Amino acid sequence: MNVTAIGSASAVSPEERALRDLYLEHGPALYSYVLRMLDWDTHRAEDILQETLLRCWNNGNLTDAEGMAIRPWMFRVARNLVIDAHRTRMARPLEISGTNWLGDMYCEVDDIERMLSSMVLHKALQTLTPAHREVLQATFFADRTTQQAAEDLGIPRGTVKSRVYYALRSLRLALREQGVVVEEAWQEGAETDVAC
C-alpha cells in the first residue's frame, strides 16, 4: 500500500510541496514561539503548530502572494489559538483527573478515623483522675518536657514522671475496655503507642 502524507518528501502536488516547504521554513521558529507561550508544554505546542499549518492549508496561504507576509500571519494565528484554548479552559469547570477522587476519599476516611479516634480517646481520658488528666495535658498534649510540666504545675519532676506513668497505664486499660487494640512499645522515651 502506497500512502503519501501531505507535506511529505514524496508529495506530488505543488500545494503539498508548498506546505512542506512552509513547515521547514517557519515551523521551528513558530514551534519555539508557541512553546514559550504555553510554558514549555510540548504536546500542546505541537497541536497548536499543526492547527496553524492546517488553517494555512485551508486558507490557501501557502506562498507569499501579493506581498502578503505569511510568517506574521502564522504567528498571529498561533497566538490566537493559544488564547482561545486558554479562554476555553477558563470557561469550563475544573477537570478532575482519574485519581483525585480516590485521594479525596482517603482524606475523608482519614478525617473520619481521626474524629472517631479523638472521641474514643476523650471518653477514655474522662475515666482518669483529675491529677492524671492534668499531667497528660501538661506533657503530651502541650508537647512539653517533664521538667517544663513540673515547673508549670508546681510539683516535683519525679511526681510528674510517676503520674504520667500511672496515667498512661490507666488510659491503656480504659482504651482496652472500649475495645481498642493497644500496643506497648518499650523504647527510648516512648512508653506506649495507642493504635485505634
PDB file of C-alpha atoms in Angstrom:
ATOM      1  CA  MET A   1       0.000   0.000   0.000  1.00  0.00           C
ATOM      2  CA  ASN A   2       1.458   3.358  -1.074  1.00  0.00           C
ATOM      3  CA  VAL A   3       0.459   6.287   1.155  1.00  0.00           C
ATOM      4  CA  THR A   4       1.579   9.865   0.574  1.00  0.00           C
ATOM      5  CA  ALA A   5       1.160  12.213   3.513  1.00  0.00           C
ATOM      6  CA  ILE A   6       0.509  15.880   2.874  1.00  0.00           C
ATOM      7  CA  GLY A   7       3.754  17.791   3.068  1.00  0.00           C
ATOM      8  CA  SER A   8       5.943  14.707   2.872  1.00  0.00           C
ATOM      9  CA  ALA A   9       9.084  14.484   0.772  1.00  0.00           C
ATOM     10  CA  SER A  10       7.204  12.382  -1.785  1.00  0.00           C
ATOM     11  CA  ALA A  11       4.405  14.948  -2.159  1.00  0.00           C
ATOM     12  CA  VAL A  12       3.207  15.210  -5.746  1.00  0.00           C
ATOM     13  CA  SER A  13       1.100  18.341  -5.969  1.00  0.00           C
ATOM     14  CA  PRO A  14       2.575  21.840  -5.755  1.00  0.00           C
ATOM     15  CA  GLU A  15       0.330  22.612  -2.737  1.00  0.00           C
ATOM     16  CA  GLU A  16       1.692  19.658  -0.824  1.00  0.00           C
ATOM     17  CA  ARG A  17       5.282  20.666  -1.608  1.00  0.00           C
ATOM     18  CA  ALA A  18       4.485  24.262  -0.620  1.00  0.00           C
ATOM     19  CA  LEU A  19       3.095  23.129   2.743  1.00  0.00           C
ATOM     20  CA  ARG A  20       6.198  21.039   3.384  1.00  0.00           C
ATOM     21  CA  ASP A  21       8.453  23.953   2.469  1.00  0.00           C
ATOM     22  CA  LEU A  22       6.375  26.270   4.651  1.00  0.00           C
ATOM     23  CA  TYR A  23       6.792  23.910   7.588  1.00  0.00           C
ATOM     24  CA  LEU A  24      10.526  23.565   7.038  1.00  0.00           C
ATOM     25  CA  GLU A  25      10.988  27.341   6.772  1.00  0.00           C
ATOM     26  CA  HIS A  26       8.680  28.602   9.544  1.00  0.00           C
ATOM     27  CA  GLY A  27       7.915  25.530  11.691  1.00  0.00           C
ATOM     28  CA  PRO A  28      10.880  25.620  14.097  1.00  0.00           C
ATOM     29  CA  ALA A  29      10.519  29.342  14.875  1.00  0.00           C
ATOM     30  CA  LEU A  30       6.735  29.045  15.234  1.00  0.00           C
ATOM     31  CA  TYR A  31       7.110  25.987  17.483  1.00  0.00           C
ATOM     32  CA  SER A  32       9.568  27.828  19.765  1.00  0.00           C
ATOM     33  CA  TYR A  33       7.244  30.833  19.939  1.00  0.00           C
ATOM     34  CA  VAL A  34       4.218  28.721  20.875  1.00  0.00           C
ATOM     35  CA  LEU A  35       6.237  26.599  23.298  1.00  0.00           C
ATOM     36  CA  ARG A  36       7.200  29.711  25.295  1.00  0.00           C
ATOM     37  CA  MET A  37       3.584  30.887  25.337  1.00  0.00           C
ATOM     38  CA  LEU A  38       2.438  27.512  26.702  1.00  0.00           C
ATOM     39  CA  ASP A  39       5.045  27.298  29.485  1.00  0.00           C
ATOM     40  CA  TRP A  40       7.001  24.566  27.695  1.00  0.00           C
ATOM     41  CA  ASP A  41       4.059  22.190  27.222  1.00  0.00           C
ATOM     42  CA  THR A  42       5.405  20.335  24.168  1.00  0.00           C
ATOM     43  CA  HIS A  43       2.229  18.381  23.403  1.00  0.00           C
ATOM     44  CA  ARG A  44       0.007  21.443  23.294  1.00  0.00           C
ATOM     45  CA  ALA A  45       2.654  23.349  21.308  1.00  0.00           C
ATOM     46  CA  GLU A  46       2.698  20.605  18.669  1.00  0.00           C
ATOM     47  CA  ASP A  47      -1.101  20.698  18.490  1.00  0.00           C
ATOM     48  CA  ILE A  48      -1.093  24.484  18.002  1.00  0.00           C
ATOM     49  CA  LEU A  49       1.608  24.245  15.314  1.00  0.00           C
ATOM     50  CA  GLN A  50      -0.360  21.565  13.488  1.00  0.00           C
ATOM     51  CA  GLU A  51      -3.594  23.565  13.718  1.00  0.00           C
ATOM     52  CA  THR A  52      -1.808  26.693  12.425  1.00  0.00           C
ATOM     53  CA  LEU A  53      -0.462  24.799   9.405  1.00  0.00           C
ATOM     54  CA  LEU A  54      -3.893  23.262   8.809  1.00  0.00           C
ATOM     55  CA  ARG A  55      -5.513  26.719   8.780  1.00  0.00           C
ATOM     56  CA  CYS A  56      -2.805  27.913   6.427  1.00  0.00           C
ATOM     57  CA  TRP A  57      -3.609  24.978   4.150  1.00  0.00           C
ATOM     58  CA  ASN A  58      -7.380  25.590   4.331  1.00  0.00           C
ATOM     59  CA  ASN A  59      -6.991  29.310   3.560  1.00  0.00           C
ATOM     60  CA  GLY A  60      -4.649  28.633   0.690  1.00  0.00           C
ATOM     61  CA  ASN A  61      -1.953  30.883   2.198  1.00  0.00           C
ATOM     62  CA  LEU A  62       0.938  28.645   1.263  1.00  0.00           C
ATOM     63  CA  THR A  63       3.038  31.162  -0.627  1.00  0.00           C
ATOM     64  CA  ASP A  64       3.812  34.854  -0.385  1.00  0.00           C
ATOM     65  CA  ALA A  65       1.219  36.145  -2.813  1.00  0.00           C
ATOM     66  CA  GLU A  66       0.614  39.818  -3.489  1.00  0.00           C
ATOM     67  CA  GLY A  67       3.191  40.902  -0.924  1.00  0.00           C
ATOM     68  CA  MET A  68       1.425  39.178   1.987  1.00  0.00           C
ATOM     69  CA  ALA A  69       3.875  38.087   4.658  1.00  0.00           C
ATOM     70  CA  ILE A  70       2.954  34.553   5.728  1.00  0.00           C
ATOM     71  CA  ARG A  71       5.183  34.393   8.807  1.00  0.00           C
ATOM     72  CA  PRO A  72       3.449  37.220  10.764  1.00  0.00           C
ATOM     73  CA  TRP A  73       0.066  35.791   9.751  1.00  0.00           C
ATOM     74  CA  MET A  74       1.057  32.329  11.048  1.00  0.00           C
ATOM     75  CA  PHE A  75       2.358  33.771  14.317  1.00  0.00           C
ATOM     76  CA  ARG A  76      -0.878  35.736  14.788  1.00  0.00           C
ATOM     77  CA  VAL A  77      -2.971  32.616  14.084  1.00  0.00           C
ATOM     78  CA  ALA A  78      -0.886  30.571  16.537  1.00  0.00           C
ATOM     79  CA  ARG A  79      -1.177  33.291  19.194  1.00  0.00           C
ATOM     80  CA  ASN A  80      -4.945  33.440  18.726  1.00  0.00           C
ATOM     81  CA  LEU A  81      -5.189  29.650  19.006  1.00  0.00           C
ATOM     82  CA  VAL A  82      -3.268  29.723  22.299  1.00  0.00           C
ATOM     83  CA  ILE A  83      -5.517  32.494  23.648  1.00  0.00           C
ATOM     84  CA  ASP A  84      -8.677  30.677  22.525  1.00  0.00           C
ATOM     85  CA  ALA A  85      -7.534  27.443  24.178  1.00  0.00           C
ATOM     86  CA  HIS A  86      -6.774  29.311  27.406  1.00  0.00           C
ATOM     87  CA  ARG A  87     -10.170  31.026  27.405  1.00  0.00           C
ATOM     88  CA  THR A  88     -11.919  27.726  26.743  1.00  0.00           C
ATOM     89  CA  ARG A  89     -10.130  26.087  29.671  1.00  0.00           C
ATOM     90  CA  MET A  90     -11.001  29.013  31.963  1.00  0.00           C
ATOM     91  CA  ALA A  91     -14.686  28.898  30.947  1.00  0.00           C
ATOM     92  CA  ARG A  92     -15.051  25.189  31.755  1.00  0.00           C
ATOM     93  CA  PRO A  93     -15.289  23.854  35.278  1.00  0.00           C
ATOM     94  CA  LEU A  94     -12.099  22.393  36.667  1.00  0.00           C
ATOM     95  CA  GLU A  95     -11.449  18.926  35.291  1.00  0.00           C
ATOM     96  CA  ILE A  96     -10.901  16.094  37.707  1.00  0.00           C
ATOM     97  CA  SER A  97      -8.241  13.563  36.874  1.00  0.00           C
ATOM     98  CA  GLY A  98      -8.898   9.884  37.301  1.00  0.00           C
ATOM     99  CA  THR A  99      -7.142   9.542  40.660  1.00  0.00           C
ATOM    100  CA  ASN A 100      -8.161  12.729  42.514  1.00  0.00           C
ATOM    101  CA  TRP A 101     -11.446  11.291  43.726  1.00  0.00           C
ATOM    102  CA  LEU A 102      -9.593   8.360  45.262  1.00  0.00           C
ATOM    103  CA  GLY A 103      -7.257  10.664  47.189  1.00  0.00           C
ATOM    104  CA  ASP A 104     -10.200  12.772  48.324  1.00  0.00           C
ATOM    105  CA  MET A 105     -11.984   9.653  49.533  1.00  0.00           C
ATOM    106  CA  TYR A 106      -8.940   8.608  51.565  1.00  0.00           C
ATOM    107  CA  CYS A 107      -8.708  12.107  53.063  1.00  0.00           C
ATOM    108  CA  GLU A 108     -12.350  11.908  54.114  1.00  0.00           C
ATOM    109  CA  VAL A 109     -11.790   8.455  55.622  1.00  0.00           C
ATOM    110  CA  ASP A 110      -8.696   9.718  57.467  1.00  0.00           C
ATOM    111  CA  ASP A 111     -10.667  12.672  58.820  1.00  0.00           C
ATOM    112  CA  ILE A 112     -13.462  10.392  59.994  1.00  0.00           C
ATOM    113  CA  GLU A 113     -10.968   7.972  61.553  1.00  0.00           C
ATOM    114  CA  ARG A 114      -9.226  10.852  63.316  1.00  0.00           C
ATOM    115  CA  MET A 115     -12.536  12.195  64.631  1.00  0.00           C
ATOM    116  CA  LEU A 116     -13.645   8.773  65.897  1.00  0.00           C
ATOM    117  CA  SER A 117     -10.260   8.166  67.493  1.00  0.00           C
ATOM    118  CA  SER A 118     -10.394  11.507  69.270  1.00  0.00           C
ATOM    119  CA  MET A 119     -13.899  10.713  70.564  1.00  0.00           C
ATOM    120  CA  VAL A 120     -12.733   7.350  71.913  1.00  0.00           C
ATOM    121  CA  LEU A 121      -9.646   8.940  73.463  1.00  0.00           C
ATOM    122  CA  HIS A 122     -11.709  11.743  75.006  1.00  0.00           C
ATOM    123  CA  LYS A 123     -14.047   9.182  76.593  1.00  0.00           C
ATOM    124  CA  ALA A 124     -11.081   7.208  77.938  1.00  0.00           C
ATOM    125  CA  LEU A 125      -9.471  10.374  79.333  1.00  0.00           C
ATOM    126  CA  GLN A 126     -12.659  11.103  81.303  1.00  0.00           C
ATOM    127  CA  THR A 127     -12.095   7.889  83.285  1.00  0.00           C
ATOM    128  CA  LEU A 128      -8.746   9.192  84.622  1.00  0.00           C
ATOM    129  CA  THR A 129      -8.351  11.126  87.851  1.00  0.00           C
ATOM    130  CA  PRO A 130      -8.070  14.912  87.526  1.00  0.00           C
ATOM    131  CA  ALA A 131      -4.374  14.770  88.531  1.00  0.00           C
ATOM    132  CA  HIS A 132      -3.617  12.227  85.790  1.00  0.00           C
ATOM    133  CA  ARG A 133      -5.550  14.203  83.137  1.00  0.00           C
ATOM    134  CA  GLU A 134      -3.736  17.364  84.212  1.00  0.00           C
ATOM    135  CA  VAL A 135      -0.272  15.807  83.912  1.00  0.00           C
ATOM    136  CA  LEU A 136      -1.044  14.300  80.495  1.00  0.00           C
ATOM    137  CA  GLN A 137      -2.348  17.688  79.331  1.00  0.00           C
ATOM    138  CA  ALA A 138       0.805  19.389  80.609  1.00  0.00           C
ATOM    139  CA  THR A 139       3.182  16.907  78.943  1.00  0.00           C
ATOM    140  CA  PHE A 140       1.820  15.038  75.908  1.00  0.00           C
ATOM    141  CA  PHE A 141      -0.905  17.363  74.680  1.00  0.00           C
ATOM    142  CA  ALA A 142       1.106  20.545  75.323  1.00  0.00           C
ATOM    143  CA  ASP A 143       4.264  18.925  73.877  1.00  0.00           C
ATOM    144  CA  ARG A 144       6.418  19.841  76.848  1.00  0.00           C
ATOM    145  CA  THR A 145       9.118  18.019  78.768  1.00  0.00           C
ATOM    146  CA  THR A 146       8.549  16.659  82.255  1.00  0.00           C
ATOM    147  CA  GLN A 147      10.728  19.458  83.642  1.00  0.00           C
ATOM    148  CA  GLN A 148       8.639  22.147  81.913  1.00  0.00           C
ATOM    149  CA  ALA A 149       5.413  20.479  83.067  1.00  0.00           C
ATOM    150  CA  ALA A 150       6.735  20.256  86.637  1.00  0.00           C
ATOM    151  CA  GLU A 151       7.502  23.982  86.624  1.00  0.00           C
ATOM    152  CA  ASP A 152       4.057  24.828  85.205  1.00  0.00           C
ATOM    153  CA  LEU A 153       2.197  22.555  87.642  1.00  0.00           C
ATOM    154  CA  GLY A 154       4.363  23.475  90.637  1.00  0.00           C
ATOM    155  CA  ILE A 155       5.161  19.860  91.542  1.00  0.00           C
ATOM    156  CA  PRO A 156       8.452  17.924  91.552  1.00  0.00           C
ATOM    157  CA  ARG A 157       9.718  16.382  88.322  1.00  0.00           C
ATOM    158  CA  GLY A 158       9.636  12.862  89.790  1.00  0.00           C
ATOM    159  CA  THR A 159       5.953  13.312  90.649  1.00  0.00           C
ATOM    160  CA  VAL A 160       5.227  14.322  87.046  1.00  0.00           C
ATOM    161  CA  LYS A 161       7.041  11.216  85.778  1.00  0.00           C
ATOM    162  CA  SER A 162       5.202   8.841  88.077  1.00  0.00           C
ATOM    163  CA  ARG A 163       1.817  10.447  87.346  1.00  0.00           C
ATOM    164  CA  VAL A 164       2.465  10.182  83.607  1.00  0.00           C
ATOM    165  CA  TYR A 165       3.365   6.512  84.026  1.00  0.00           C
ATOM    166  CA  TYR A 166       0.215   5.690  86.005  1.00  0.00           C
ATOM    167  CA  ALA A 167      -1.954   7.916  83.806  1.00  0.00           C
ATOM    168  CA  LEU A 168      -0.805   6.079  80.671  1.00  0.00           C
ATOM    169  CA  ARG A 169      -1.336   2.747  82.371  1.00  0.00           C
ATOM    170  CA  SER A 170      -4.885   3.722  83.353  1.00  0.00           C
ATOM    171  CA  LEU A 171      -5.528   5.157  79.899  1.00  0.00           C
ATOM    172  CA  ARG A 172      -4.381   1.905  78.279  1.00  0.00           C
ATOM    173  CA  LEU A 173      -6.803  -0.063  80.456  1.00  0.00           C
ATOM    174  CA  ALA A 174      -9.671   2.328  79.685  1.00  0.00           C
ATOM    175  CA  LEU A 175      -8.993   2.033  75.950  1.00  0.00           C
ATOM    176  CA  ARG A 176      -8.890  -1.782  76.160  1.00  0.00           C
ATOM    177  CA  GLU A 177     -12.267  -1.722  77.893  1.00  0.00           C
ATOM    178  CA  GLN A 178     -13.614   0.221  74.898  1.00  0.00           C
ATOM    179  CA  GLY A 179     -12.281  -2.433  72.517  1.00  0.00           C
ATOM    180  CA  VAL A 180      -9.260  -0.519  71.240  1.00  0.00           C
ATOM    181  CA  VAL A 181      -6.132  -2.530  70.472  1.00  0.00           C
ATOM    182  CA  VAL A 182      -3.257  -1.027  72.445  1.00  0.00           C
ATOM    183  CA  GLU A 183       0.292  -1.955  71.558  1.00  0.00           C
ATOM    184  CA  GLU A 184       3.096  -1.492  74.021  1.00  0.00           C
ATOM    185  CA  ALA A 185       6.430  -0.214  72.757  1.00  0.00           C
ATOM    186  CA  TRP A 186       9.104  -0.005  75.430  1.00  0.00           C
ATOM    187  CA  GLN A 187      11.617   2.064  73.520  1.00  0.00           C
ATOM    188  CA  GLU A 188      13.697   5.103  74.339  1.00  0.00           C
ATOM    189  CA  GLY A 189      11.400   7.805  75.644  1.00  0.00           C
ATOM    190  CA  ALA A 190       8.201   6.110  74.406  1.00  0.00           C
ATOM    191  CA  GLU A 191       6.237   4.106  76.885  1.00  0.00           C
ATOM    192  CA  THR A 192       3.162   3.237  74.837  1.00  0.00           C
ATOM    193  CA  ASP A 193       1.677   3.533  71.402  1.00  0.00           C
ATOM    194  CA  VAL A 194      -2.077   3.638  71.035  1.00  0.00           C
ATOM    195  CA  ALA A 195      -3.489   2.293  67.769  1.00  0.00           C
ATOM    196  CA  CYS A 196      -7.176   2.627  67.027  1.00  0.00           C
TER     197      CYS A 196
END
